[in-house]
Amino acid sequence: MSEAIMSSQAMETAPFDPRFPNQNQTKYCYQSYVDFQRCQKLKGDDYEPCQYFKKVFQSICPNAWVEKWDEQLENGSFPGKI
Amino acid sequence: MATWTFLGLQDGASPLMEQLIFFHDHIMVVLIMIITFVGYMLASVLSNSLINRFMLEHQTIELIWTAVPAIILIFIALPSLRLLYLLDEVNNPSITLKTVGHQWYWSYEYSDFLNVEFDSYMTPTNELDLSGFRLLDVDNRTVLPMNTQIRIVITAADVIHSWTVPALGVKADAIPGRLNQTSFLMSRPGLFYGQCSEICGANHSFMPIVIESVNTNSFLNWISSYSD
């Protein structure tokens, strides 16, 4: 990957969310993941604004959690309502 | 980092840690003054065999030794509350680092743009360089940019651990199923060491943390070379 793609101006991460102002960010991760799935279901896979939720959960959620949830979604055992 | 016989706080590498050190030093002055005064009073009373038969219900001195401690406490409470609120300030991080505690190593994930993941094991003593730090050096250091607000999200995969870097004034428990967030900024380049701070089994003392603080360009070079 060339460095031009990643300049310091491009160093961006999930923003502060006032719904989750404290130390425990578990809900921020889970909510972003669920919101992404619901957004995709409602608006379709090509709807660009859904990618905001994806950016957030990729930054905040541990990869192991995301992989587990993706697997659960695939086999229909994801506990949340999409 | 601490070598043996280190009793005090490590040099601060973040603005918040510097404030914590100033507060600690301020409180220490107050405490030493109180102890010296009380110690002197105690020594003079113990070494004096005379008794004052007419000292009863001395209102003035009662007033003084109630009001003066109250004032001293105000001198302690005001900086304390200022610091307490300073530590809780909301800031906008530029980068998020995730760390997961395992038995007995830390794994790190940088997922903001490229997905960089690696494990960080302690260097065993028999494989250490002559210049290496026993029980503190790791195989893969966590490289981070300096002068950048960093959000760190901490969790664990098995039992409770705790992630800490004393020079940055950061400590938070790593609890399975929970994401604990804390934030810091490194004001200078260098290596900052920490050790797991929650008992987690046989090798609890052997899963250290090393942060390598570099300038932003070096960080970007490092992260792009990692994913290639």
Short mmCIF file of C-alpha atoms in Angstrom, two decimals:
data_model
loop_
_atom_site.label_atom_id
_atom_site.label_comp_id
_atom_site.label_asym_id
_atom_site.label_seq_id
_atom_site.Cartn_x
_atom_site.Cartn_y
_atom_site.Cartn_z
CA MET A 1 0.00 0.00 0.00
CA SER A 2 1.46 3.35 -0.90
CA GLU A 3 1.90 5.96 1.75
CA ALA A 4 0.06 8.53 -0.34
CA ILE A 5 -3.18 6.80 0.47
CA MET A 6 -2.62 7.12 4.18
CA SER A 7 -1.49 10.61 5.08
CA SER A 8 -1.95 11.96 8.55
CA GLN A 9 -5.02 13.84 7.39
CA ALA A 10 -6.57 10.49 6.55
CA MET A 11 -5.98 9.10 10.03
CA GLU A 12 -9.59 8.88 11.06
CA THR A 13 -11.40 6.60 13.43
CA ALA A 14 -14.83 6.03 14.94
CA PRO A 15 -15.94 9.37 16.40
CA PHE A 16 -17.00 10.04 19.96
CA ASP A 17 -20.65 9.01 20.30
CA PRO A 18 -22.54 10.89 23.02
CA ARG A 19 -24.91 7.95 23.41
CA PHE A 20 -21.95 6.09 24.91
CA PRO A 21 -19.96 8.68 26.86
CA ASN A 22 -18.38 6.41 29.47
CA GLN A 23 -15.71 3.79 29.75
CA ASN A 24 -17.89 0.85 28.76
CA GLN A 25 -18.06 0.83 24.96
CA THR A 26 -19.51 -2.65 24.55
CA LYS A 27 -22.87 -1.27 23.46
CA TYR A 28 -21.25 1.10 20.93
CA CYS A 29 -19.66 -1.87 19.19
CA TYR A 30 -22.78 -4.05 19.28
CA GLN A 31 -25.13 -1.25 18.28
CA SER A 32 -22.98 -0.23 15.31
CA TYR A 33 -22.80 -3.81 14.10
CA VAL A 34 -26.55 -4.30 14.40
CA ASP A 35 -27.27 -0.90 12.82
CA PHE A 36 -25.08 -1.82 9.84
CA GLN A 37 -26.96 -5.08 9.31
CA ARG A 38 -30.33 -3.35 9.63
CA CYS A 39 -29.24 -0.53 7.32
CA GLN A 40 -28.15 -3.02 4.68
CA LYS A 41 -31.36 -4.98 5.02
CA LEU A 42 -33.48 -1.85 4.68
CA LYS A 43 -31.53 0.01 2.03
CA GLY A 44 -29.71 -2.69 0.14
CA ASP A 45 -26.02 -3.52 -0.17
CA ASP A 46 -25.11 -0.60 -2.41
CA TYR A 47 -26.32 2.18 -0.13
CA GLU A 48 -23.15 4.08 0.74
CA PRO A 49 -24.19 5.79 4.02
CA CYS A 50 -24.51 2.33 5.63
CA GLN A 51 -20.72 2.16 5.43
CA TYR A 52 -20.49 4.62 8.33
CA PHE A 53 -21.72 1.91 10.71
CA LYS A 54 -19.31 -0.54 9.16
CA LYS A 55 -16.39 1.84 9.68
CA VAL A 56 -17.36 2.25 13.33
CA PHE A 57 -17.75 -1.40 14.20
CA GLN A 58 -14.59 -2.34 12.38
CA SER A 59 -12.68 0.21 14.45
CA ILE A 60 -14.27 -0.55 17.80
CA CYS A 61 -15.23 -4.22 17.79
CA PRO A 62 -12.59 -6.92 18.31
CA ASN A 63 -12.18 -8.90 15.10
CA ALA A 64 -13.02 -12.13 16.92
CA TRP A 65 -16.41 -10.75 17.92
CA VAL A 66 -17.17 -9.63 14.36
CA GLU A 67 -16.19 -13.01 12.94
CA LYS A 68 -18.36 -14.80 15.47
CA TRP A 69 -21.35 -12.59 14.74
CA ASP A 70 -20.88 -12.96 10.97
CA GLU A 71 -20.90 -16.72 11.41
CA GLN A 72 -24.01 -16.54 13.54
CA LEU A 73 -25.73 -14.41 10.93
CA GLU A 74 -24.85 -16.92 8.24
CA ASN A 75 -26.32 -19.84 10.11
CA GLY A 76 -29.27 -17.88 11.47
CA SER A 77 -28.35 -17.98 15.17
CA PHE A 78 -27.52 -14.27 15.65
CA PRO A 79 -29.38 -13.22 18.82
CA GLY A 80 -30.20 -9.66 17.75
CA LYS A 81 -33.16 -8.56 15.69
CA ILE A 82 -32.13 -7.40 12.23
CA MET B 1 10.56 2.11 32.71
CA ALA B 2 11.27 0.86 36.19
CA THR B 3 14.43 -0.95 37.13
CA TRP B 4 14.93 -2.28 40.64
CA THR B 5 14.74 0.13 43.61
CA PHE B 6 12.41 2.48 41.69
CA LEU B 7 10.15 3.85 44.41
CA GLY B 8 8.57 6.87 42.74
CA LEU B 9 6.40 7.47 39.73
CA GLN B 10 7.96 7.04 36.29
CA ASP B 11 8.63 10.17 34.22
CA GLY B 12 5.41 11.25 32.57
CA ALA B 13 5.08 10.79 28.84
CA SER B 14 1.58 12.17 28.49
CA PRO B 15 0.04 15.48 29.59
CA LEU B 16 -2.40 13.74 31.96
CA MET B 17 0.38 11.78 33.63
CA GLU B 18 2.32 15.00 34.14
CA GLN B 19 -0.72 16.48 35.89
CA LEU B 20 -1.03 13.37 38.06
CA ILE B 21 2.62 13.73 39.03
CA PHE B 22 2.18 17.41 39.92
CA PHE B 23 -0.83 16.53 42.07
CA HIS B 24 1.09 13.74 43.78
CA ASP B 25 3.99 16.09 44.52
CA HIS B 26 1.65 18.79 45.85
CA ILE B 27 -0.11 16.34 48.17
CA MET B 28 3.25 14.99 49.32
CA VAL B 29 4.32 18.49 50.45
CA VAL B 30 1.11 18.92 52.45
CA LEU B 31 1.47 15.50 54.05
CA ILE B 32 5.09 16.01 54.99
CA MET B 33 4.26 19.36 56.61
CA ILE B 34 1.44 17.77 58.61
CA ILE B 35 3.55 14.83 59.71
CA THR B 36 6.44 17.06 60.71
CA PHE B 37 4.17 19.30 62.74
CA VAL B 38 2.35 16.43 64.45
CA GLY B 39 5.62 14.60 65.05
CA TYR B 40 7.13 17.67 66.67
CA MET B 41 4.07 18.15 68.89
CA LEU B 42 4.15 14.51 69.91
CA ALA B 43 7.86 14.59 70.70
CA SER B 44 7.54 17.77 72.77
CA VAL B 45 4.57 16.47 74.75
CA LEU B 46 6.27 13.14 75.42
CA SER B 47 9.47 14.77 76.61
CA ASN B 48 7.74 17.20 78.96
CA SER B 49 6.85 15.98 82.47
CA LEU B 50 4.96 19.18 83.47
CA ILE B 51 1.15 19.43 83.52
CA ASN B 52 -1.00 22.56 83.13
CA ARG B 53 -3.75 22.16 85.79
CA PHE B 54 -5.85 25.05 84.40
CA MET B 55 -6.13 24.06 80.76
CA LEU B 56 -9.79 23.13 80.41
CA GLU B 57 -12.20 23.72 77.51
CA HIS B 58 -9.85 26.04 75.67
CA GLN B 59 -12.25 27.33 73.00
CA THR B 60 -9.71 29.24 70.93
CA ILE B 61 -7.45 26.29 70.29
CA GLU B 62 -10.44 24.07 69.55
CA LEU B 63 -11.49 26.55 66.89
CA ILE B 64 -8.00 26.65 65.40
CA TRP B 65 -7.50 22.93 65.17
CA THR B 66 -10.87 22.49 63.51
CA ALA B 67 -10.58 25.32 61.01
CA VAL B 68 -6.97 24.75 59.94
CA PRO B 69 -7.47 21.11 58.88
CA ALA B 70 -10.59 22.16 56.99
CA ILE B 71 -8.54 24.71 55.08
CA ILE B 72 -5.81 22.17 54.41
CA LEU B 73 -8.42 19.82 53.01
CA ILE B 74 -9.64 22.53 50.66
CA PHE B 75 -6.08 22.90 49.38
CA ILE B 76 -6.12 19.19 48.61
CA ALA B 77 -9.67 18.89 47.30
CA LEU B 78 -9.57 21.64 44.69
CA PRO B 79 -6.63 20.29 42.65
CA SER B 80 -8.02 16.79 43.12
CA LEU B 81 -11.40 17.62 41.62
CA ARG B 82 -9.78 19.60 38.81
CA LEU B 83 -7.70 16.56 37.90
CA LEU B 84 -10.63 14.18 38.27
CA TYR B 85 -12.64 16.12 35.71
CA LEU B 86 -9.62 16.60 33.46
CA LEU B 87 -9.16 12.83 33.27
CA ASP B 88 -12.78 12.42 32.14
CA GLU B 89 -12.66 14.96 29.34
CA VAL B 90 -14.14 14.01 26.02
CA ASN B 91 -11.68 14.18 23.16
CA ASN B 92 -11.66 13.18 19.53
CA PRO B 93 -9.24 10.37 18.91
CA SER B 94 -7.47 10.06 15.57
CA ILE B 95 -6.74 6.37 15.88
CA THR B 96 -8.23 3.39 17.72
CA LEU B 97 -6.12 0.54 19.04
CA LYS B 98 -7.83 -2.62 20.24
CA THR B 99 -6.05 -4.90 22.64
CA VAL B 100 -7.18 -8.33 23.75
CA GLY B 101 -5.67 -10.03 26.78
CA HIS B 102 -5.05 -13.75 26.55
CA GLN B 103 -3.37 -16.27 28.76
CA TRP B 104 -0.55 -15.18 28.61
CA TYR B 105 0.05 -12.53 25.95
CA TRP B 106 -1.58 -9.43 24.49
CA SER B 107 -2.85 -9.19 20.94
CA TYR B 108 -3.30 -5.88 19.18
CA GLU B 109 -5.56 -4.84 16.32
CA TYR B 110 -5.38 -1.67 14.26
CA SER B 111 -8.54 -1.71 12.17
CA ASP B 112 -9.13 1.90 11.18
CA PHE B 113 -7.91 1.58 7.61
CA LEU B 114 -5.83 -1.57 7.09
CA ASN B 115 -6.52 -4.50 9.34
CA VAL B 116 -3.25 -5.08 11.18
CA GLU B 117 -3.27 -7.75 13.89
CA PHE B 118 -0.43 -9.31 15.84
CA ASP B 119 0.40 -11.02 19.11
CA SER B 120 2.90 -9.67 21.59
CA TYR B 121 4.70 -12.27 23.71
CA MET B 122 7.32 -11.60 26.35
CA THR B 123 10.89 -12.33 25.22
CA PRO B 124 12.01 -15.34 27.29
CA THR B 125 15.02 -14.56 29.48
CA ASN B 126 17.25 -17.11 27.76
CA GLU B 127 16.59 -15.43 24.37
CA LEU B 128 17.20 -11.91 25.59
CA ASP B 129 19.87 -9.63 24.04
CA LEU B 130 22.58 -8.32 26.32
CA SER B 131 20.84 -4.95 26.18
CA GLY B 132 17.34 -6.37 26.70
CA PHE B 133 15.12 -5.78 29.71
CA ARG B 134 14.30 -8.96 31.61
CA LEU B 135 10.55 -9.68 31.88
CA LEU B 136 9.73 -6.43 30.07
CA ASP B 137 10.80 -6.80 26.45
CA VAL B 138 8.41 -8.31 23.90
CA ASP B 139 8.79 -9.76 20.43
CA ASN B 140 6.38 -7.35 18.70
CA ARG B 141 6.11 -3.87 20.13
CA THR B 142 2.96 -1.80 19.79
CA VAL B 143 3.96 1.11 17.56
CA LEU B 144 1.88 4.26 17.90
CA PRO B 145 2.21 7.84 16.63
CA MET B 146 3.19 10.57 19.09
CA ASN B 147 1.24 13.79 19.64
CA THR B 148 -1.89 12.02 18.46
CA GLN B 149 -4.95 11.37 20.58
CA ILE B 150 -5.27 7.59 20.76
CA ARG B 151 -8.35 5.67 21.84
CA ILE B 152 -7.59 2.24 23.22
CA VAL B 153 -10.31 -0.38 23.57
CA ILE B 154 -9.39 -3.16 25.95
CA THR B 155 -10.93 -6.58 26.37
CA ALA B 156 -9.92 -10.15 27.12
CA ALA B 157 -10.46 -13.54 25.57
CA ASP B 158 -10.39 -15.79 28.62
CA VAL B 159 -9.92 -14.42 32.14
CA ILE B 160 -9.63 -10.89 33.52
CA HIS B 161 -6.35 -9.13 32.76
CA SER B 162 -5.43 -5.46 33.09
CA TRP B 163 -3.61 -3.29 30.57
CA THR B 164 -1.41 -0.54 31.90
CA VAL B 165 1.44 1.77 30.94
CA PRO B 166 2.48 3.77 34.04
CA ALA B 167 4.43 6.41 32.09
CA LEU B 168 1.22 7.34 30.28
CA GLY B 169 -1.03 7.15 33.35
CA VAL B 170 -3.24 4.51 31.74
CA LYS B 171 -4.73 1.43 33.37
CA ALA B 172 -7.94 -0.41 32.61
CA ASP B 173 -9.14 -3.93 33.24
CA ALA B 174 -9.47 -6.33 30.34
CA ILE B 175 -12.73 -8.17 30.96
CA PRO B 176 -14.12 -10.89 28.68
CA GLY B 177 -17.31 -9.73 26.97
CA ARG B 178 -16.73 -6.05 27.76
CA LEU B 179 -14.95 -3.23 25.95
CA ASN B 180 -13.22 -0.74 28.22
CA GLN B 181 -12.14 2.46 26.56
CA THR B 182 -9.45 4.84 27.66
CA SER B 183 -7.59 7.58 25.87
CA PHE B 184 -4.08 8.97 25.87
CA LEU B 185 -1.60 11.12 24.00
CA MET B 186 2.16 10.60 23.99
CA SER B 187 4.09 13.82 24.10
CA ARG B 188 7.49 12.35 23.27
CA PRO B 189 8.96 9.45 21.27
CA GLY B 190 10.40 6.49 23.11
CA LEU B 191 9.62 3.11 24.62
CA PHE B 192 7.04 2.83 27.39
CA TYR B 193 6.66 -0.35 29.39
CA GLY B 194 3.86 -1.85 31.41
CA GLN B 195 2.88 -5.19 32.92
CA CYS B 196 -0.38 -7.08 33.24
CA SER B 197 -2.09 -5.82 36.37
CA GLU B 198 -4.72 -8.41 37.20
CA ILE B 199 -3.88 -11.91 38.37
CA CYS B 200 -4.59 -14.21 35.47
CA GLY B 201 -2.84 -17.50 36.09
CA ALA B 202 0.61 -18.96 36.06
CA ASN B 203 2.28 -16.46 33.73
CA HIS B 204 0.56 -13.32 34.94
CA SER B 205 3.96 -11.71 35.61
CA PHE B 206 5.20 -12.62 32.15
CA MET B 207 2.91 -10.77 29.76
CA PRO B 208 4.30 -7.25 29.49
CA ILE B 209 3.27 -4.35 27.28
CA VAL B 210 5.68 -2.23 25.24
CA ILE B 211 4.59 0.88 23.41
CA GLU B 212 6.97 2.34 20.84
CA SER B 213 6.13 5.99 20.28
CA VAL B 214 7.31 7.29 16.89
CA ASN B 215 6.55 10.25 14.65
CA THR B 216 3.51 10.02 12.43
CA ASN B 217 5.37 9.23 9.21
CA SER B 218 7.32 6.38 10.79
CA PHE B 219 4.07 5.01 12.15
CA LEU B 220 2.42 5.13 8.74
CA ASN B 221 5.44 3.40 7.18
CA TRP B 222 5.35 0.72 9.85
CA ILE B 223 1.67 0.03 9.52
CA SER B 224 1.77 -0.15 5.74
CA SER B 225 4.77 -2.49 5.80
CA TYR B 226 3.01 -4.73 8.33
CA SER B 227 0.07 -5.42 6.14
CA ASP B 228 2.10 -6.17 3.00
#
